[in-house]
XYZ file of C-alpha atoms in Angstrom:
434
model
C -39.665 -13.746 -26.444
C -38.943 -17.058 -24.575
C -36.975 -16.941 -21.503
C -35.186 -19.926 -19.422
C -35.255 -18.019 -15.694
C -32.770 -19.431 -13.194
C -33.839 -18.655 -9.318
C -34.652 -20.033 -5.877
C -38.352 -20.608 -5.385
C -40.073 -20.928 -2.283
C -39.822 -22.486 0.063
C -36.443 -21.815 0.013
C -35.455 -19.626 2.808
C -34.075 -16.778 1.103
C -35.828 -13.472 -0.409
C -34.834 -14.057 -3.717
C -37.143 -17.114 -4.159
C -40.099 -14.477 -2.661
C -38.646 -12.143 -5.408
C -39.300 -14.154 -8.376
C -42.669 -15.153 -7.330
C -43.565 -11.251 -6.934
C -42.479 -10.591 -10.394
C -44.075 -13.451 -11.907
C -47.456 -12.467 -13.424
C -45.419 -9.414 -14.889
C -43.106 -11.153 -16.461
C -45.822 -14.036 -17.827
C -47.583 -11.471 -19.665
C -44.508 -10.119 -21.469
C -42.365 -13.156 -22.618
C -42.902 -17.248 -22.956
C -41.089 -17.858 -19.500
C -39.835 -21.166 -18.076
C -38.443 -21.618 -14.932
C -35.977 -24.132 -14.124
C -34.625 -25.251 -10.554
C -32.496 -28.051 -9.026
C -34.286 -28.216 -5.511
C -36.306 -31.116 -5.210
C -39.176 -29.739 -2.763
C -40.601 -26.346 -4.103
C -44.613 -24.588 -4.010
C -46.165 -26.406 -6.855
C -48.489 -23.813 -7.199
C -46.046 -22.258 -9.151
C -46.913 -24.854 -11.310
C -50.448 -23.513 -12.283
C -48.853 -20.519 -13.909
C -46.093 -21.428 -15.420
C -44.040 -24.279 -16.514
C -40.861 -24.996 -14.100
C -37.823 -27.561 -14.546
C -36.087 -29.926 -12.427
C -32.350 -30.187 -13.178
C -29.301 -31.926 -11.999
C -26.091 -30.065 -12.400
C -24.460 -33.557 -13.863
C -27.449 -34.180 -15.767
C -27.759 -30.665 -17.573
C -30.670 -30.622 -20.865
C -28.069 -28.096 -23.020
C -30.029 -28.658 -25.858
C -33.630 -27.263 -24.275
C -31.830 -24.721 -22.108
C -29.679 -23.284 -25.612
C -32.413 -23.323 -27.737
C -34.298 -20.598 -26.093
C -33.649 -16.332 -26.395
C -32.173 -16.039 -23.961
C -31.477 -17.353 -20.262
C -31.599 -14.995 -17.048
C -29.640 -16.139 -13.713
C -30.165 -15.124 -10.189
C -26.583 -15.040 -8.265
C -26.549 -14.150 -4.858
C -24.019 -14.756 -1.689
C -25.251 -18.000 -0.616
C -23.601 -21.154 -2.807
C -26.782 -23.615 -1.517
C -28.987 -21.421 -3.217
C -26.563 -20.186 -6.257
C -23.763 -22.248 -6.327
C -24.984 -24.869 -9.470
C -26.896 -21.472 -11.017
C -23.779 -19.785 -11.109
C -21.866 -23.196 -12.598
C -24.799 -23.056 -15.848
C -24.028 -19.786 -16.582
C -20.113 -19.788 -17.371
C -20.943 -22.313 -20.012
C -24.017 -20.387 -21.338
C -23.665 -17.052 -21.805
C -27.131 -15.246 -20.652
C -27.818 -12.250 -18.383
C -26.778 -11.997 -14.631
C -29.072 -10.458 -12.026
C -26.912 -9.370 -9.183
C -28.598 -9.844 -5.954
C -24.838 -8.837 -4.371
C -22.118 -6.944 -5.352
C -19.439 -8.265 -2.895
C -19.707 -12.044 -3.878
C -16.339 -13.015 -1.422
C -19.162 -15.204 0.846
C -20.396 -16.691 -2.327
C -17.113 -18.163 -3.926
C -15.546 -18.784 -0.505
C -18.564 -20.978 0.335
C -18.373 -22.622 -3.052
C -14.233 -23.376 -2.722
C -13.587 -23.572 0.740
C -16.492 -25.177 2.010
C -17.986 -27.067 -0.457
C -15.625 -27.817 -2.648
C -12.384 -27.805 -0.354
C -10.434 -26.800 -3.654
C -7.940 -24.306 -2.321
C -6.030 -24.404 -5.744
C -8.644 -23.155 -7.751
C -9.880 -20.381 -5.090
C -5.989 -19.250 -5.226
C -6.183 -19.407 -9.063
C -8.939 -17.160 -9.387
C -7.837 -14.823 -6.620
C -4.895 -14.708 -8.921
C -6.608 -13.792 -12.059
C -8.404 -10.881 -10.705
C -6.333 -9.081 -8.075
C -2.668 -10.808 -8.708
C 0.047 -11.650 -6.658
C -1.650 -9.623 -3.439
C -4.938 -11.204 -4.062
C -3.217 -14.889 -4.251
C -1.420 -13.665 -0.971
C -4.449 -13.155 0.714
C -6.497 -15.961 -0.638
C -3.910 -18.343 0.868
C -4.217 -16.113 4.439
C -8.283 -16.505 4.221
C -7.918 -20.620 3.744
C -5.899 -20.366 7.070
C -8.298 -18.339 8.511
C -6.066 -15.447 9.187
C -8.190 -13.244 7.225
C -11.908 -12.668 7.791
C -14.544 -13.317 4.931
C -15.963 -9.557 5.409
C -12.647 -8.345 4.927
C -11.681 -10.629 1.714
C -15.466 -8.717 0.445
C -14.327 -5.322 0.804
C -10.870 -5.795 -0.924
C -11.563 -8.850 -2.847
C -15.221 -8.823 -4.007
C -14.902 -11.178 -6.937
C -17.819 -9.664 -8.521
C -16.081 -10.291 -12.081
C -16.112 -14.094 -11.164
C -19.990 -14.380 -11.101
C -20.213 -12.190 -14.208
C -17.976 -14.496 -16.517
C -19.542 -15.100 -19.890
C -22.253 -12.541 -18.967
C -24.294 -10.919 -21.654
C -25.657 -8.608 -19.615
C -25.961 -8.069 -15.927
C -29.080 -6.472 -13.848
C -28.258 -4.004 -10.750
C -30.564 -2.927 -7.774
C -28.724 -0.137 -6.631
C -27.410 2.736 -7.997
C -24.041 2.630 -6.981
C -23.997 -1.242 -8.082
C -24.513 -0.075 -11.684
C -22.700 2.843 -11.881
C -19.223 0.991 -11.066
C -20.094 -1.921 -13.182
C -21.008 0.112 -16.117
C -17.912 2.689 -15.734
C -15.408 -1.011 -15.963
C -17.749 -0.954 -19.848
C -17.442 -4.890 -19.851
C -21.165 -5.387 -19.956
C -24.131 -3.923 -21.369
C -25.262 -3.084 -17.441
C -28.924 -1.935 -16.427
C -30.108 -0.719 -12.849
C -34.083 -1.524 -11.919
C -34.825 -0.994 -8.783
C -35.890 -4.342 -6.463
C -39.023 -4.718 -6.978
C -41.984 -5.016 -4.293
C -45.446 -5.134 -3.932
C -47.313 -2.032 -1.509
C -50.189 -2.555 0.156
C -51.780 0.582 -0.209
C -52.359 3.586 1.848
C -55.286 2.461 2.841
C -53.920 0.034 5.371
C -51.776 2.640 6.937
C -55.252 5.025 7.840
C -56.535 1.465 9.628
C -53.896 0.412 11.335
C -52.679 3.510 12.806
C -50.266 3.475 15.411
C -51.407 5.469 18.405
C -49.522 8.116 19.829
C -49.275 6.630 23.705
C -48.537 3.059 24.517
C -47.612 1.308 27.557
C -44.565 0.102 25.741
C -43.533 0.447 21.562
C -42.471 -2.642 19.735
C -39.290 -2.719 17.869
C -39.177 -5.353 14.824
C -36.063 -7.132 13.421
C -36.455 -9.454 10.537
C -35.257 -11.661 8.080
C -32.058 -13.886 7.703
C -29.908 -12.422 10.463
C -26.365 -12.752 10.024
C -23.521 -10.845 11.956
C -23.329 -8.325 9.591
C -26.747 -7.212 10.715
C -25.642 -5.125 13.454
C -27.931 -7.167 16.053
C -24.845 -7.326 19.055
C -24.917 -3.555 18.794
C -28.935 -2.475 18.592
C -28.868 -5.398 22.048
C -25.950 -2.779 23.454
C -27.819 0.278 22.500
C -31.294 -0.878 24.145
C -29.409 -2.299 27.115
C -27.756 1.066 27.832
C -30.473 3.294 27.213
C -32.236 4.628 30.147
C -35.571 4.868 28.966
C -35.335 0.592 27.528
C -38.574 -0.395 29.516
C -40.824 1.746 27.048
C -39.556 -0.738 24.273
C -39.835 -4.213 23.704
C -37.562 -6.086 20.668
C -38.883 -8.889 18.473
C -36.301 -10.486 16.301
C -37.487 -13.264 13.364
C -36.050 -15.600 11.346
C -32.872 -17.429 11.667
C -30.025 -15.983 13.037
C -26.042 -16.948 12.801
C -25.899 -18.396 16.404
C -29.047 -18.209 18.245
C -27.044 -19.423 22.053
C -25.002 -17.182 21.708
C -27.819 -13.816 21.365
C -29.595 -15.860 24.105
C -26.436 -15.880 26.372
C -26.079 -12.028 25.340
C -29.769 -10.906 25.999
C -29.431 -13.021 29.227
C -26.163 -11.071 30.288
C -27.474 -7.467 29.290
C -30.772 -8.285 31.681
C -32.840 -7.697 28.535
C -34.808 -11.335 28.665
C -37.925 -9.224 29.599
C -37.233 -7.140 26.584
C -36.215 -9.012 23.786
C -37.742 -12.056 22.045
C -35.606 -14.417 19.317
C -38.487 -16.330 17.639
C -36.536 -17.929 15.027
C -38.422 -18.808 11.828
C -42.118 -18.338 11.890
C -44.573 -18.315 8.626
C -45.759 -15.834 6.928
C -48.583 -14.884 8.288
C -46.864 -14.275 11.654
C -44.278 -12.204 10.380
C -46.882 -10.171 8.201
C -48.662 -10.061 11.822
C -45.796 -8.559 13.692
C -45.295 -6.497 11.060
C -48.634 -5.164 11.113
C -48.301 -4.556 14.972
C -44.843 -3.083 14.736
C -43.989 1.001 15.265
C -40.797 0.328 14.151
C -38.243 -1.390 12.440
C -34.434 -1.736 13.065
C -32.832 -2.781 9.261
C -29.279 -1.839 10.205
C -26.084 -3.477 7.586
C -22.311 -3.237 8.048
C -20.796 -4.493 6.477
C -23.228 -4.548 3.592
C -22.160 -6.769 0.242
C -24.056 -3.990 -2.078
C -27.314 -5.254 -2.043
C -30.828 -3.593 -2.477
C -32.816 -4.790 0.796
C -35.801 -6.893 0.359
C -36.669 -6.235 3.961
C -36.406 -2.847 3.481
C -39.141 -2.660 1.099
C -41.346 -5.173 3.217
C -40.972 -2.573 6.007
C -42.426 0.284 3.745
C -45.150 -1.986 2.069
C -46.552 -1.706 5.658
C -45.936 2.241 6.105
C -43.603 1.084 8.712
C -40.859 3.716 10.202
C -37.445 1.921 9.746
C -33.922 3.048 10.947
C -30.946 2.126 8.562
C -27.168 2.173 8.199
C -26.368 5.146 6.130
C -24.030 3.199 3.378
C -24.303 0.843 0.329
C -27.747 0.795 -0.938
C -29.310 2.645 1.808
C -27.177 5.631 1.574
C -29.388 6.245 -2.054
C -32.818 6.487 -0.091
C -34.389 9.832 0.374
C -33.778 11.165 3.951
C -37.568 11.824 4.678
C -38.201 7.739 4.119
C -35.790 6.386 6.894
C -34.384 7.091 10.289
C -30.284 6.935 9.392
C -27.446 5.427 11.524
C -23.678 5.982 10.865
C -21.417 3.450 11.044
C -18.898 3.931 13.885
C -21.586 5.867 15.977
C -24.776 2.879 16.181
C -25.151 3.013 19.921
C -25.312 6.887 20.283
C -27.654 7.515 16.550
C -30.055 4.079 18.366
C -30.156 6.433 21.299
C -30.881 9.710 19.975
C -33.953 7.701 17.869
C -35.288 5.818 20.916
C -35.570 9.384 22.476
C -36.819 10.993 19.536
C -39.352 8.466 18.835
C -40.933 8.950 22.522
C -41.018 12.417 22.397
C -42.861 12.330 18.622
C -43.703 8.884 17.573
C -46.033 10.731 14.470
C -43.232 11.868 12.932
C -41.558 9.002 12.360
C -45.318 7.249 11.418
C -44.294 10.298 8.737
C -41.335 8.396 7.652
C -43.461 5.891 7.481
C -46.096 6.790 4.771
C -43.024 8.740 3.088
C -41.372 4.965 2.332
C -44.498 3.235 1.458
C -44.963 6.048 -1.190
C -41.592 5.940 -2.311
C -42.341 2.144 -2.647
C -45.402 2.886 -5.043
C -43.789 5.098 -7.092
C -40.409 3.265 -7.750
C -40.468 -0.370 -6.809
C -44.128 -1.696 -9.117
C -43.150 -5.264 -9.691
C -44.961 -5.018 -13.101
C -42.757 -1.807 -14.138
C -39.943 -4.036 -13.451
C -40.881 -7.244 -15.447
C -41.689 -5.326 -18.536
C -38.190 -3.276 -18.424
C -36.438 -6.450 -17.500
C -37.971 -7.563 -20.611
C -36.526 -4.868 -22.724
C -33.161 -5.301 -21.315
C -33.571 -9.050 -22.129
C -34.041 -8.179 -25.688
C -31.183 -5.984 -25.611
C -29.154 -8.780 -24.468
C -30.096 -11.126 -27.220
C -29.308 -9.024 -29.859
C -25.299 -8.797 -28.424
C -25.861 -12.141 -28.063
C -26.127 -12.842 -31.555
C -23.544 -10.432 -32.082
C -21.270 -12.611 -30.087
C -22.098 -15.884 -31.658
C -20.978 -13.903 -34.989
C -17.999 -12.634 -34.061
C -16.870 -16.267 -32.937
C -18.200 -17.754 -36.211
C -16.229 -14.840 -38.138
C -12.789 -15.663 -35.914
C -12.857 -18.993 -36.616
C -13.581 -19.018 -40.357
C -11.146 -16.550 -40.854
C -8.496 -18.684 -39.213
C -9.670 -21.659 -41.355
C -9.395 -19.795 -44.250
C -6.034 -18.695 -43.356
C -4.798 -21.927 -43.183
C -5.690 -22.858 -47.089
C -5.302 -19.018 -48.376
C -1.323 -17.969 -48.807
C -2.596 -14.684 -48.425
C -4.773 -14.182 -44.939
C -8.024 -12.897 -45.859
C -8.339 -9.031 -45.806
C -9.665 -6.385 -43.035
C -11.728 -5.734 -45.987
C -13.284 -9.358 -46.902
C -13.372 -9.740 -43.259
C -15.610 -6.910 -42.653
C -17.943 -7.863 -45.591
C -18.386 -11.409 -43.922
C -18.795 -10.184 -40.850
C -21.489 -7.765 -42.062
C -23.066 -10.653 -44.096
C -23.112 -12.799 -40.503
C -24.563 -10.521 -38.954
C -27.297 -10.178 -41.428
C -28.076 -14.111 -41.191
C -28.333 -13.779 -37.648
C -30.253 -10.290 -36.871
């Protein structure tokens, strides 16, 4: 089976690129794969494995990328990333994997900021949620309406899914509400990530008493990310010096956290390092006792972070909603949303009293990990769906041909052609094409 595969690729600061090179060598030994890419400075190592594309979004090869089984496209809530994927696949039907379910930051970023095209934003908020979603897409150009509100009422989900064949979920909840709206042939896998074994977690063993625990925070740190509110909680709690906080990667306004950790007296505390490489972040993970991973709102997506924290056997406390709301309880330390600063607290005091039982929590994560998140697992049924996919795929191109011959025929025939000629050409179509 030959697959065009649409994606980020490293270095590209996102997790989706680090995805799609962890499900690589699965997915090269079940299908011919090609990927293709429009950023001009990516690891050519890739290279060595498989063959990848340059594209310009003016400049498109239709020809190479239609005469293939099938093309797969990675849509998630950043249009730098997404934006010219997303473009490709409303004039080439293939299968969407949903990295987000709330995609509001996505087209908003694509027609407000890039695009400054506030008719066609209106238009589409239109077409899915009527004259109130029109309303409110004119109130969210003004900036009278936030973007996380305009996600939770307004997702536009059905925008990034037009001309789908197919569409790939993460999370449970993701794929039961697509699949109940029965416009797609829908399929949940579960993200897929890499452990390290249990091994690692019997050498690095965290001991029991420490001058002072480290907290970890990681990844690409927007507001949503809860980081104003774990600064409150460790600022307020009266135990704080037997913590210190080390936040990577970029964050939405990095002045303004220092001006907040300055103001709380937590500069002796807490650490923004910004971006740092991979090896230091596997470091500090390595060297963590645990992990803060806290979302609200959250657009519906699986966490990527979240299963880098287990792959180390790495206690991690979570906002009980979206995605995380599916994990077992004995795999995470949950938070409620409404109630951060007092659940942070009552987990800060926990963990000091019995830091091994949340290294329980832990092990419990990294062997949910193994069992449910094998990268290779995940190519092969990815695969399957894929195949799935082609086969409405055909189906579709069919049904097209058959609509358009029958109007032809209509045209020259006094008589329209019959249900019953019509079904024995479609049947004969889709014998030419199965």
């Amino acid at each position: 089976m030959k697959i065009n595969w649409f994606s980020p690729l490293p270095p590209a600061r996102t997790d989706i690129a680090e995805y799609t090179v962890r499900v690589l060598p699965g997915l090269i030994k079940n299908c011919q794969l090609e990927l293709w890419t429009d950023q001009t400075i990516y690891d050519r190592e890739i290279s060595r494995c498989v063959k990848v594309n340059h594209y310009q979004i003016d400049q498109m090869p239709w020809s190479a990328i239609n005469h293939i089984d099938i093309n797969i496209y990675h849509i998630g809530n950043n249009p730098d990333f997404h934006g010219n994927i997303w473009q490709i696949s409303c004039r080439c039907p293939g299968i969407v994997v949903l990295h987000d379910l709330k995609l509001q930051h996505f087209f908003g970023g694509i027609y407000r900021e890039l695009n400054q095209d506030k008719v066609g934003y209106i238009n589409q908020m239109l077409r899915y949620y009527g004259i109130e979603g029109a309303l409110a897409a004119e109130k969210f150009w003004n900036c009278e309406l936030s973007t996380e509100f305009m996600a939770e009422y307004y997702p536009l989900t059905p925008l990034a899914l037009k001309n789908a064949l197919g569409v790939i979920c993460h999370g449970q909840q993701t794929y039961q509400q697509l699949k109940q709206e029965n416009l797609w042939l829908t399929g949940y896998l579960p993200l897929p990530y890499p452990s390290q074994g249990q091994s690692l977690i019997q050498e690095t063993e965290k001991a029991t008493e420490k001058q002072f625990y480290q907290l970890i925070i990681f990844g690409y740190i927007g507001v949503n990310r809860c980081l104003e509110l774990v600064l409150d909680s460790l600022a307020s709690f009266t135990q704080k010096q037997a913590f210190r906080l080390d936040i990577y990667g970029e964050v939405w306004d990095s002045n303004y956290l220092l001006q907040k950790i300055n103001s709380l007296n937590l500069n002796n505390l807490v650490t923004l390092h910004g971006f740092v490489t991979e090896a230091k972040l596997e470091t500090a993970l390595a060297n963590a006792d645990l992990a803060i991973n806290l979302r609200y709102p959250t657009m519906g997506e699986a966490s990527g972070s979240q299963l880098r924290i287990w792959s180390h056997g790495l206690p991690s406390l979570v906002t009980k909603i979206g995605w995380y709301s599916e994990l077992p309880e004995n795999t995470v330390g949950y938070v409620t949303v409404g109630n951060e600063i007092a659940d942070l607290h009552q987990h800060f005091s926990q963990f000091l009293h019995d830091p091994q039982s949340y290294q329980t929590i832990g092990k419990n994560g990294q062997i949910w990990l193994e069992n449910n998140h094998s990268p290779e697992s995940y190519a092969k049924a990815l695969v399957d769906f894929a195949q799935e996919a082609c086969q409405k795929r055909y189906r579709y191109a069919a049904n097209y041909f058959i609509e358009k011959v029958g109007k032809e025929i209509s045209y020259w025939n006094d008589d329209k052609i019959s249900d019953l000629e019509l079904k024995s050409l479609a049947e004969t179509i889709h014998f030419l094409t199965s």
